[in-house]
XYZ file of C-alpha atoms in Angstrom:
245
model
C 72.241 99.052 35.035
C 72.643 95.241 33.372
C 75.917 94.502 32.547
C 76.538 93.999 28.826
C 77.056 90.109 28.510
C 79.349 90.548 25.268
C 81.476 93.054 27.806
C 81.640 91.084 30.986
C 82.961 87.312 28.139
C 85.266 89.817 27.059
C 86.601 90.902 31.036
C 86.491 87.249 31.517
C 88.521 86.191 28.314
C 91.077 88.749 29.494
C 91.248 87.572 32.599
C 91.569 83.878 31.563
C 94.372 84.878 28.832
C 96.356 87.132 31.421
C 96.676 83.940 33.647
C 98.083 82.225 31.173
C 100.985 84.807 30.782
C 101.361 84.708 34.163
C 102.032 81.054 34.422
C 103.653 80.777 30.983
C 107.821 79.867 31.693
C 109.853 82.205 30.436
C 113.533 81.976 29.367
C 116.173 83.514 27.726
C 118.047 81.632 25.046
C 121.611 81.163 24.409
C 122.063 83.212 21.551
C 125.208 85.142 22.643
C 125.676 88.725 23.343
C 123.692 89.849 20.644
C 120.081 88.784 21.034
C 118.780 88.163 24.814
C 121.601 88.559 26.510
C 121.970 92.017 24.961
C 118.666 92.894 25.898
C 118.456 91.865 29.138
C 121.951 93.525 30.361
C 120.987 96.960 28.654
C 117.444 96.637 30.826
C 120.014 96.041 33.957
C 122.026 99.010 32.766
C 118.841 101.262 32.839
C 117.845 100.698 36.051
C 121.132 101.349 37.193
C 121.322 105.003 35.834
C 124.494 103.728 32.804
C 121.893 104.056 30.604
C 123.226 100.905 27.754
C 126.250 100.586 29.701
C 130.042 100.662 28.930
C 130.485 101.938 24.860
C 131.724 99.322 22.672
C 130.931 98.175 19.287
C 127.659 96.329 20.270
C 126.222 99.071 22.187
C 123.456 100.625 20.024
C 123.217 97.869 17.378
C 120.063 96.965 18.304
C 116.392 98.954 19.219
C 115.862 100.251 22.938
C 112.423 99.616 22.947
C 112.254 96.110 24.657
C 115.306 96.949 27.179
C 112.668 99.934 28.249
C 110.128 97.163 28.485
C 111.521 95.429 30.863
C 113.140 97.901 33.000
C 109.394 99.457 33.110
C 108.298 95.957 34.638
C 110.717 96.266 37.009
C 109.871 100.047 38.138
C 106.317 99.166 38.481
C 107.031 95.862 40.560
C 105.477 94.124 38.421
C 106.345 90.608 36.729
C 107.495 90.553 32.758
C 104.616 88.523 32.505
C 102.053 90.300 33.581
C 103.260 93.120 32.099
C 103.470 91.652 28.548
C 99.962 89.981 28.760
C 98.238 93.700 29.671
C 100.462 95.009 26.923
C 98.684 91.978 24.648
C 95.193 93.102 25.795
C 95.267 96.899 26.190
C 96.446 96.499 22.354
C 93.789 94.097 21.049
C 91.021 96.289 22.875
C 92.278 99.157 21.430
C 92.097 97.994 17.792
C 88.893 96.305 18.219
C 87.496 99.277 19.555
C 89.137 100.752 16.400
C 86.895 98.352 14.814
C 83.645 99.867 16.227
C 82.859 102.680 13.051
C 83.453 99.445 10.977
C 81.125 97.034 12.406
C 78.611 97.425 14.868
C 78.163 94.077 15.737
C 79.536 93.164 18.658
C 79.647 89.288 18.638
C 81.785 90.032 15.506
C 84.117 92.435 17.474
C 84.342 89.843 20.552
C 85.515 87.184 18.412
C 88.452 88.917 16.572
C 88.918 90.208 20.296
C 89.725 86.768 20.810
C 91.368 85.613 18.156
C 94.152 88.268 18.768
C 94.287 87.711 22.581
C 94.539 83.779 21.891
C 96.139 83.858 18.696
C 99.016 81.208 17.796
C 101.814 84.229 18.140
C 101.326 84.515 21.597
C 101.993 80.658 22.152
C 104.813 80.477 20.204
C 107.795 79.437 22.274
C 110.380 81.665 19.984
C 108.468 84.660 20.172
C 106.435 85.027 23.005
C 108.235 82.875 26.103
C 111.266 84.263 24.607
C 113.009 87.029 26.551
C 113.814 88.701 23.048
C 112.159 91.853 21.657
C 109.643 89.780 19.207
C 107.413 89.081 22.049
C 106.061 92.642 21.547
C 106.255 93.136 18.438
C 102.924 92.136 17.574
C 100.964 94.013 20.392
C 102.793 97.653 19.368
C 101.502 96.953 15.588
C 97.573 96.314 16.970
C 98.397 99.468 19.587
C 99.780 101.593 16.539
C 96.570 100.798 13.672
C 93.951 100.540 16.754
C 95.292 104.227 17.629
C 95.753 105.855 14.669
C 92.340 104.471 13.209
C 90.605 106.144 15.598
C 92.291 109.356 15.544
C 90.705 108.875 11.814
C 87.453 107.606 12.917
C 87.160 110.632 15.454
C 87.771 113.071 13.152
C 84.009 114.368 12.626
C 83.663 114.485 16.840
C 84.949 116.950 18.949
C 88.850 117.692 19.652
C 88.876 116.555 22.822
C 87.690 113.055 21.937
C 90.574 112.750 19.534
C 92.957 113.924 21.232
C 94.096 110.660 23.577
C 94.088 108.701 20.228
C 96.394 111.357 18.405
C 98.686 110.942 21.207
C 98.797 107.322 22.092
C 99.242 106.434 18.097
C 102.618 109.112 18.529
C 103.761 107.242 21.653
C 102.997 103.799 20.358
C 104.655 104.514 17.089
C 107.545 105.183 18.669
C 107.584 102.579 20.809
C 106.977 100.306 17.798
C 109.745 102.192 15.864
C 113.013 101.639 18.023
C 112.063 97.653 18.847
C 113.926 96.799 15.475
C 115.994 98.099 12.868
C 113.437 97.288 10.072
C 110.421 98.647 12.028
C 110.643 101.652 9.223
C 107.958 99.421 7.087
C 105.200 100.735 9.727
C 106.259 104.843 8.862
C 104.086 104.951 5.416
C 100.960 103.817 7.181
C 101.681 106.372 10.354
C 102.031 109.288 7.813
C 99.856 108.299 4.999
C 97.002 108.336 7.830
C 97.479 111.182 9.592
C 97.528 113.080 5.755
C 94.059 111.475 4.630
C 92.814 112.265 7.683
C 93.963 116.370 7.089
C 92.632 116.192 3.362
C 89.048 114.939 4.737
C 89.589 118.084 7.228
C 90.337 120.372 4.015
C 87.625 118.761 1.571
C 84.871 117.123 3.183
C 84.318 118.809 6.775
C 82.700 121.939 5.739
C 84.080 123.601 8.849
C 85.227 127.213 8.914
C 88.938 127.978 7.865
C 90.275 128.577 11.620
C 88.620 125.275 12.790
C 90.517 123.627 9.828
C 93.925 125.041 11.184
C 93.236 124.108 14.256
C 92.699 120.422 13.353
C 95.478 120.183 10.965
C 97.793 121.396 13.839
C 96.574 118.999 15.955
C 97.169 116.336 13.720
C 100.646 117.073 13.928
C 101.167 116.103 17.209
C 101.689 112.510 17.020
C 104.769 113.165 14.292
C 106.057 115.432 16.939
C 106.032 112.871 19.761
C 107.786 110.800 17.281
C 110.461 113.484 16.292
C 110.640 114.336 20.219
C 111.046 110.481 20.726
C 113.906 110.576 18.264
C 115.689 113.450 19.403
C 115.779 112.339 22.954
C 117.259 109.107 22.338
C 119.629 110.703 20.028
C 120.310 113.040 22.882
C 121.027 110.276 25.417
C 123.380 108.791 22.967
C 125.433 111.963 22.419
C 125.288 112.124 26.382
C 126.270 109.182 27.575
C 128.613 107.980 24.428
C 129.667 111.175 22.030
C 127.691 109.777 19.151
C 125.049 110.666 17.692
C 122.893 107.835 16.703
């Protein structure tokens, strides 16, 4: 079978942009206790079973989201780098597949492909070399639209299709939701999908009334990972410190 040519400038791309992450320096800036100092001690404390560490009033001020980040590099054996620059990838493949009931071109596709996997962000020495949580801030936002546009654009296919896409936009949002404080702006989107998605189910699907339930159930699933997400870390908290937070 000949390999698709717009595929294999794509693989290449990837590769080409992944080495670049890889050889990219990386630091973390002098910001104090609060910013990457913060984050990188809580990964430490992680790894080590404490958890955020020892409870005091800067514990839980900030998302856990990028201290999981880069513990996860470390369980896999795997360089931040390298790590970060899949996470960049994985998410602009999944959007621009995403992108696919949209546009069938795909020249078109390839070149906002690479616009997000070269794009300015992710050679921006305050976000991305940056040992901070903004250096993945951008790839969870592609990772959480991408996701939960398909789970929309699979909606007229069979269950089973949709399914990975109903629960990677659940673990993606959140992932997305505990990297900042703020990252509530995302939530309307998340649930404002997932509903037109049910009403098209309800008004437009023509499918019989147990087939309907079934769907609508099934989109629930990502707002449970979330809740399930939410209650954990809640959990841990309570555990490890007495508050629930």
């Amino acid at each position: 079978k000949q390999v698709d040519p717009i595929l294999l400038l794509g693989c290449i791309a990837a590769v080409f942009r992944l080495g670049l992450f890889v050889r990219y320096p990386y630091a973390a800036f002098d910001y104090g206790p609060y910013d990457d100092e913060y984050f990188l001690k809580s990964a430490a404390s992680i790894l080590e079973g404490a958890w955020l560490g020892e409870y005091n009033y800067i514990t839980l001020i900030k998302g856990v989201s990028f201290s999981l980040f880069v513990a996860l590099a470390n369980v896999l054996c795997m360089p931040y780098s390298m790590l970060l620059g899949l996470f960049y990838i994985a998410s602009a493949a999944v959007f621009c597949h995403a992108l696919r009931a949209v546009s069938e071109n795909k020249w078109s596709r390839l070149l906002i492909f690479l616009y997000l996997i070269f794009s300015p962000i992710g050679f921006d020495v305050h976000v991305t070399q940056r040992l901070y949580r903004n250096a993945i801030i951008f790839p969870s936002v592609l990772l959480t639209l991408g996701s939960i546009l398909l789970v929309y654009y699979r909606r007229d296919g069979k269950l089973r299709q949709q399914l990975p896409w109903l629960i990677l936009s659940g673990v993606s949002f959140s992932f997305f939701y505990y990297i900042r404080e703020d990252s509530i702006w995302l939530l309307p989107f998340f649930v404002c999908a997932l509903m037109v998605t049910a009403v098209w189910y309800i008004w437009f699907s023509g499918r019989a009334k147990r087939e309907l339930v079934r769907r609508c159930a099934f989109l629930l699933l990502p707002v449970a990972i979330f809740l399930g997400a939410n209650n954990a870390y809640r959990g841990i908290n309570q555990l490890h410190y007495g508050v629930d937070n």
